[in-house]
CSV table of C-alpha atoms and ligand atoms in Angstrom, one decimal:
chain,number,residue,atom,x,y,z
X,81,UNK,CA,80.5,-43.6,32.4
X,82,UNK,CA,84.5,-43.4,32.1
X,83,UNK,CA,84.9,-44.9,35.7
X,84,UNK,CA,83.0,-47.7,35.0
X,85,UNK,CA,84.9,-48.0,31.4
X,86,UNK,CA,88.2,-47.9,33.2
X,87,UNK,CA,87.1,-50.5,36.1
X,88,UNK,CA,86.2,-53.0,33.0
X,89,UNK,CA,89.6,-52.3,31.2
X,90,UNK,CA,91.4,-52.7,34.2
X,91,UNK,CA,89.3,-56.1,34.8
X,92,UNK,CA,89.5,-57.2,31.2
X,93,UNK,CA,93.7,-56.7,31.8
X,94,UNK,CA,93.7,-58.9,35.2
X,95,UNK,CA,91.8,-61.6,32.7
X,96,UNK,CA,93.7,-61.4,29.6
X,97,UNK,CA,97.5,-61.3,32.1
X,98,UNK,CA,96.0,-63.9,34.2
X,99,UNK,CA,94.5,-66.4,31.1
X,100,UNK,CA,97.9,-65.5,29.5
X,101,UNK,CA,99.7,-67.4,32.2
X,102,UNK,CA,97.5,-69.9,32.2
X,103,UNK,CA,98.3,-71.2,29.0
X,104,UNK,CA,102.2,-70.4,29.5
X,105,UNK,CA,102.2,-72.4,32.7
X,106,UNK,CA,100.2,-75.3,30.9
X,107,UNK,CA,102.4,-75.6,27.6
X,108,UNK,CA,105.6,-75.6,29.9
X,109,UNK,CA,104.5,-78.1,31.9
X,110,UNK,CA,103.2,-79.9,28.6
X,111,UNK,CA,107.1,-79.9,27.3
X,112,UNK,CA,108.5,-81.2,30.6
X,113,UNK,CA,106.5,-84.5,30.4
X,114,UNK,CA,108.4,-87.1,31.8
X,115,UNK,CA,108.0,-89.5,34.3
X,116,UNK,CA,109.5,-87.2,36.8
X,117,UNK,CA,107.1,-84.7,36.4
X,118,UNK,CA,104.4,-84.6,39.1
X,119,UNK,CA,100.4,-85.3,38.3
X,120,UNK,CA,99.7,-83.4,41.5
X,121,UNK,CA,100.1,-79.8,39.9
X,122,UNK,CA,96.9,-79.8,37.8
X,123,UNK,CA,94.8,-79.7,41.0
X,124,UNK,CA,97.0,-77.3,42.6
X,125,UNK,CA,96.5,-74.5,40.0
X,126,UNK,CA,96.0,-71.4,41.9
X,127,UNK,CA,94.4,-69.0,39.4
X,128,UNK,CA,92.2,-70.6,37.0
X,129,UNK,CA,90.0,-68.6,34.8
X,130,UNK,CA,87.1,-69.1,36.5
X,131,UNK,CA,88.6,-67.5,39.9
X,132,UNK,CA,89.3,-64.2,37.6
X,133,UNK,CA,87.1,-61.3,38.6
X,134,UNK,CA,84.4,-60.3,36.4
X,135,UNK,CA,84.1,-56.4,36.2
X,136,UNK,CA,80.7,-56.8,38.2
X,137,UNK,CA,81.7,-58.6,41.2
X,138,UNK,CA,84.6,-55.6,41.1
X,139,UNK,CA,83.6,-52.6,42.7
X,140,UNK,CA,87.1,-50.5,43.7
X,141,UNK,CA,89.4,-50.9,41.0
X,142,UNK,CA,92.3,-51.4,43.2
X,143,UNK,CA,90.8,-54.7,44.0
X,144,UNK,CA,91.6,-56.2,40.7
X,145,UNK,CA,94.9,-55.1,40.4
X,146,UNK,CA,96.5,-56.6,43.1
X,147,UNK,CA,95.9,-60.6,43.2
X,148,UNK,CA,97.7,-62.0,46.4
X,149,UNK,CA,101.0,-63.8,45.8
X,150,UNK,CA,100.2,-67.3,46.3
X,151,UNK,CA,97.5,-67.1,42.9
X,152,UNK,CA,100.1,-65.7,40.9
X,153,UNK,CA,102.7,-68.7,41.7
X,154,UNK,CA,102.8,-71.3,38.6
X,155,UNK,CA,101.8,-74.9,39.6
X,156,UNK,CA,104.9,-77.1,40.2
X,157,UNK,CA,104.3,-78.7,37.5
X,158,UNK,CA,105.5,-75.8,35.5
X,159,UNK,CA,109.0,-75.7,36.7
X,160,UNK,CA,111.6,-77.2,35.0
X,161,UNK,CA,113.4,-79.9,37.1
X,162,UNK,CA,115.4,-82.0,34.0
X,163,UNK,CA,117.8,-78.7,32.7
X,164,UNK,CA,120.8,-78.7,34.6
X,165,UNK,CA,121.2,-74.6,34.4
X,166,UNK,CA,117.1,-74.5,35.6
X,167,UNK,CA,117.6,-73.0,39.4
X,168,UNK,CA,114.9,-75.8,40.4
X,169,UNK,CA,116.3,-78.8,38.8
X,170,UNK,CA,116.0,-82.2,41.0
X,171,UNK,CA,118.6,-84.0,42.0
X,172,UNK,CA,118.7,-86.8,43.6
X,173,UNK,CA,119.6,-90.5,43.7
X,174,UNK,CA,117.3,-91.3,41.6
X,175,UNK,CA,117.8,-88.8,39.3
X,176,UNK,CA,121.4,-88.0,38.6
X,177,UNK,CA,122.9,-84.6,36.4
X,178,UNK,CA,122.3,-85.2,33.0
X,179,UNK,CA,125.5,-84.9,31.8
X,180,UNK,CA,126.7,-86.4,34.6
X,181,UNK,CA,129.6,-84.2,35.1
X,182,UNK,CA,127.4,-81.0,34.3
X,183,UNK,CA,129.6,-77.7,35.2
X,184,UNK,CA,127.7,-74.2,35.6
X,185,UNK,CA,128.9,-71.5,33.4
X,186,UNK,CA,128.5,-68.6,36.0
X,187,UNK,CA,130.1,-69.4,39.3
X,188,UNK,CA,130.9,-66.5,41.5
X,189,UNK,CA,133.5,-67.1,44.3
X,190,UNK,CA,132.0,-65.8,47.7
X,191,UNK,CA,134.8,-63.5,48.3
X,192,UNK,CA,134.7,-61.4,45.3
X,193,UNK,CA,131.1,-60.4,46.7
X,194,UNK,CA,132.1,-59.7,50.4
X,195,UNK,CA,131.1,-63.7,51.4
X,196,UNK,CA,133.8,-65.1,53.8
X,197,UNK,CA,134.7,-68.4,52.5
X,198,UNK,CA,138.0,-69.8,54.4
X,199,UNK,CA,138.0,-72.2,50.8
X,200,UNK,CA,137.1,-70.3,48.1
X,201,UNK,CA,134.1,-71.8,47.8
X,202,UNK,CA,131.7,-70.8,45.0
X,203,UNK,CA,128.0,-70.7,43.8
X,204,UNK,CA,126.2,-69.8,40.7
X,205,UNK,CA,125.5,-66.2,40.5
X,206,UNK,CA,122.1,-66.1,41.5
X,207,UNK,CA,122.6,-68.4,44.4
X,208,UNK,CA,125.9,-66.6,45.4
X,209,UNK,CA,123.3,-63.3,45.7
X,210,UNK,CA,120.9,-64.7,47.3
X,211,UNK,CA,123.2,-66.3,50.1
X,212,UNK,CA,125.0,-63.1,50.3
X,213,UNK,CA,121.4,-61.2,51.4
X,214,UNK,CA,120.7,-64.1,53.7
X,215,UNK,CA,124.0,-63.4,55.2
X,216,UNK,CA,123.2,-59.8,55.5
X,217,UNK,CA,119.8,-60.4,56.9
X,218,UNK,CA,120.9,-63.2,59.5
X,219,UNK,CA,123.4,-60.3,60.8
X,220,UNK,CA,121.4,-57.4,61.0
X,221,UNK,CA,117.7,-59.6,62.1
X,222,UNK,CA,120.0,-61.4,64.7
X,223,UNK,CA,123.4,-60.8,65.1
X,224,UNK,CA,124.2,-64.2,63.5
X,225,UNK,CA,127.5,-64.3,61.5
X,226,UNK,CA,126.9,-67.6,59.3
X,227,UNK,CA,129.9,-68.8,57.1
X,228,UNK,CA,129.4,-70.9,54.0
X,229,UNK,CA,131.3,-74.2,54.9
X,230,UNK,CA,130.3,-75.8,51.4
X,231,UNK,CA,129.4,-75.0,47.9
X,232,UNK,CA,129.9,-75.9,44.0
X,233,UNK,CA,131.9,-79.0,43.5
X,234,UNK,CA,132.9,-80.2,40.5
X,235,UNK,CA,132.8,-84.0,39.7
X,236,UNK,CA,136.1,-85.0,40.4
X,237,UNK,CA,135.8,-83.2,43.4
X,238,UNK,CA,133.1,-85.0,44.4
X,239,UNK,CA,134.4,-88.4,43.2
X,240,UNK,CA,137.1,-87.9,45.3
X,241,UNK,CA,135.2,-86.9,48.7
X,242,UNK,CA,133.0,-90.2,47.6
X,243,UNK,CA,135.4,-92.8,47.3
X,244,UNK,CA,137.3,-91.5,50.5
X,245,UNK,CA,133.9,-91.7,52.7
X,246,UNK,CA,133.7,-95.0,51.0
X,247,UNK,CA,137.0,-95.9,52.2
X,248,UNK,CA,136.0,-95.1,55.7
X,249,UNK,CA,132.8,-95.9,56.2
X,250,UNK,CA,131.7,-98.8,53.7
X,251,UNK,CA,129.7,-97.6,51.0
X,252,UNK,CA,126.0,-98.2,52.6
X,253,UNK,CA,126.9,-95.6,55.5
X,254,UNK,CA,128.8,-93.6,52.7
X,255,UNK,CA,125.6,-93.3,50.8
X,256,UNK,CA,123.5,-91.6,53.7
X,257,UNK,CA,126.0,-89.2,54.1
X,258,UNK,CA,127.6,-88.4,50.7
X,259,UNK,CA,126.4,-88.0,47.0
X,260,UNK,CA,127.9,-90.7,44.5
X,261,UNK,CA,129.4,-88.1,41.5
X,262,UNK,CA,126.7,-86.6,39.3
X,263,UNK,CA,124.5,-87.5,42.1
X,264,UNK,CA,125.1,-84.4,44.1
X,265,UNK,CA,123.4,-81.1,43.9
X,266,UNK,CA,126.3,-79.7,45.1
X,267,UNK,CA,127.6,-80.1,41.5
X,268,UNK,CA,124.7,-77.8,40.0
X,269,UNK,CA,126.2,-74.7,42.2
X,270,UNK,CA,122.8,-74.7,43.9
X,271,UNK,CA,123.5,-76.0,47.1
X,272,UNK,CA,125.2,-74.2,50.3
X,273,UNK,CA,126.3,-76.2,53.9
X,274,UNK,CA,126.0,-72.9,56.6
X,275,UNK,CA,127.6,-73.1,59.4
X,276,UNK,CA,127.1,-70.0,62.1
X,277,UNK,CA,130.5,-69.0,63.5
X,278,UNK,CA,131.1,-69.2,67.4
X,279,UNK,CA,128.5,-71.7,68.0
X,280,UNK,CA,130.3,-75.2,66.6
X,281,UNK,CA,127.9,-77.8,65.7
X,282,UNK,CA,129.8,-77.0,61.7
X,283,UNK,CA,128.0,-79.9,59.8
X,284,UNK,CA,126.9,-82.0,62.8
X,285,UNK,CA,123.4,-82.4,63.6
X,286,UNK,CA,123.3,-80.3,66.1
X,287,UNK,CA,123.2,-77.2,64.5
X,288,UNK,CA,119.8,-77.2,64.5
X,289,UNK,CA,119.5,-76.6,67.9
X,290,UNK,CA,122.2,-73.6,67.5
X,291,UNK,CA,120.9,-69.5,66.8
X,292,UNK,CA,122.0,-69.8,63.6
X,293,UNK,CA,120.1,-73.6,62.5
X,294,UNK,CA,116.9,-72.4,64.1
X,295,UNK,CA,117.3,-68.3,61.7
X,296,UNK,CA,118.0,-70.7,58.8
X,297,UNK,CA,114.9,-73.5,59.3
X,298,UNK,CA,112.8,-70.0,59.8
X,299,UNK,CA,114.1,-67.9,57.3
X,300,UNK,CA,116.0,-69.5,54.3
X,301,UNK,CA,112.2,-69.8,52.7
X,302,UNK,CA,112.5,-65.6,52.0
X,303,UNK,CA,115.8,-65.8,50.6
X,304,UNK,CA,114.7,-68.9,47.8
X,305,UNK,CA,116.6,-71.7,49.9
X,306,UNK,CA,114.8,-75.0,51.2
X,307,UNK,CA,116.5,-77.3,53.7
X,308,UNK,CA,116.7,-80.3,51.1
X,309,UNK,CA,117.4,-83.1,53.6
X,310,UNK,CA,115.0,-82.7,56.5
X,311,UNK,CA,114.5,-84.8,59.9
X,312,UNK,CA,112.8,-87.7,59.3
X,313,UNK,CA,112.9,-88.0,55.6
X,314,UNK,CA,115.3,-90.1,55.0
X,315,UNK,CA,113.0,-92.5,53.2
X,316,UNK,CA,112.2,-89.3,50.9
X,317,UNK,CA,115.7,-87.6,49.8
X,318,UNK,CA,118.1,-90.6,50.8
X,319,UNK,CA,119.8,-88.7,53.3
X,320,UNK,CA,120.4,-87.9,57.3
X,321,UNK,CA,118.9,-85.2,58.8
X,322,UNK,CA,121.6,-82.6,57.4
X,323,UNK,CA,120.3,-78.7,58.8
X,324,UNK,CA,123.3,-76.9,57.2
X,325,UNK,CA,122.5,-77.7,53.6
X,326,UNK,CA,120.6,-75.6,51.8
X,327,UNK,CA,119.9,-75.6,48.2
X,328,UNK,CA,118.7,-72.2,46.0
X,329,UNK,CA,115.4,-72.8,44.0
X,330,UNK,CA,114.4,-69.4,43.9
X,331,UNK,CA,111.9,-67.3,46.5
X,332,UNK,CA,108.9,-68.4,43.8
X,333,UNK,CA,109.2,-71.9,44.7
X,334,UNK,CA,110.5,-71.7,48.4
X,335,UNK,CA,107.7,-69.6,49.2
X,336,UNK,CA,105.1,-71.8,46.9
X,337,UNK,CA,106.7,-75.0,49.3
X,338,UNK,CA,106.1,-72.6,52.2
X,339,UNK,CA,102.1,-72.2,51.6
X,340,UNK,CA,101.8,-75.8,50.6
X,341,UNK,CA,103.6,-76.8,54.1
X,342,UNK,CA,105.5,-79.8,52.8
X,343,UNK,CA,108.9,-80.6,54.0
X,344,UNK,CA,110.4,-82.3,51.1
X,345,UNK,CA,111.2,-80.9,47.6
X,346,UNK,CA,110.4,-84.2,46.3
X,347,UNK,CA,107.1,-84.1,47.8
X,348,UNK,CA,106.6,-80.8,46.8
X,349,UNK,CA,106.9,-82.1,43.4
X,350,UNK,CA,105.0,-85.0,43.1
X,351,UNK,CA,108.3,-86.7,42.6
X,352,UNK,CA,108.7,-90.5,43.9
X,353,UNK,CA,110.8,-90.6,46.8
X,354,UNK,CA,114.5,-91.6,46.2
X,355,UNK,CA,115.7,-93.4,49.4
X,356,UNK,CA,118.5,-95.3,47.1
X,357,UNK,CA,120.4,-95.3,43.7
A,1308,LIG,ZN1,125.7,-80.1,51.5
């Protein structure tokens, strides 16, 4: 019959798509092998070609077209964490910007797109979007106006915000708190510190317990943004506890760190923990 010819094209198209991106997400992950990249991800596959519906365990066509979200997500493995210009590149202080004083090519400033941003801060363009529906959502969801305290730094800028912390604090207290240059991922144009206006708390601690920290722990996740220096993790990122820092990796991976429940992008990545330089 036609139907049934149809059903098994529609089948064979889910195979061919899906074994397709099978072997895209395994040669990619073949040409990031490094030490940094994680041994987790092979077990973690989500659609392997064995899960692929065979046109007789397929009745209604409709249910071969439409595989959920989390078995179309590419194994961590698969991203690419060592480019400098890849949106899910780790940093951290055990792996520095390579070149160390790495500049992005597309920085938008926040205001040209309608962001207030007392400083002129800036993000790469993607990021800059994504912060700019976040904003949007935050305001509309919950009456929230969040502000962008934070964004790309350059190297010297960072060297400079470094040295002074060091001057104030002695470098062992300035390394909990601040990102030695080429160290920081505020340098890739990734990273955002929000603040929400009216409610204080403007990178302090506390703004987790504000309206605005508790939108942002919830939400970020849908916009592509992970809080990258969680409570209690210390001994993973290197860092504080720091809930207005957020860094883009897209909503592919955010969501993929969602389902897998970790807190740590380090952890989500099979990555060793970087408590030091
Ligand atoms: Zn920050």
């Amino acid at each position: 019959m036609r139907r049934n010819r149809k059903i098994a094209a529609a089948a064979l198209a889910v195979v061919v798509l899906l074994g397709g991106g099978f072997i895209y997400w395994a040669v990619t992950a073949a040409s990031n092998g490094d030490a940094n990249v994680p041994t987790i991800a092979s077990t973690s596959t989500p659609a392997t070609p064995t899960s692929t519906p065979t046109p007789t365990q397929t009745p209604e066509p409709t249910q071969t077209a439409e595989p959920t979200p989390t078995e179309t997500q590419p194994p961590a493995s698969a991203l690419n964490i060592t480019d400098p210009n890849s949106v899910t590149v780790l940093v951290n202080k055990k792996t520095p910007l390579a070149p160390a004083d790495y500049a992005p090519a597309d920085l938008v400033a926040m205001s040209d797109i309608g962001v207030p941003s007392a400083n002129g801060h800036s993000l790469r363009s993607e990021a800059a979007t994504a912060v700019q529906t976040m904003f949007a959502a935050a305001s509309a969801e919950a009456g929230l106006t969040l502000d962008m305290t934070s964004g790309y730094r350059d190297y010297g800028l960072q060297t400079e915000l470094y040295n002074g912390y060091v001057a104030d604090l002695g470098q062992e207290a300035a390394d909990l708190t601040s990102a030695r240059p080429g160290y920081s991922e505020h340098q890739t144009g990734l990273a955002a510190d929000i603040s929400s206006q009216g409610e204080g708390c403007v990178l302090e601690q506390c703004f987790a317990a504000t309206a605005g920290g508790q939108w942002l722990a919830a939400n970020a996740h849908r916009f592509g943004f992970i809080l990258r220096f969680p409570d209690g993790a210390t001994a993973t990122t290197g860092y504080e506890f720091e809930p207005w820092h957020y860094r883009y990796v897209g909503t592919d991976t955010s969501a993929a760190m969602q389902a897998a429940g970790v807190t740590t992008y380090e952890e989500f990545l099979g990555a060793p923990a970087a408590p030091g330089y």
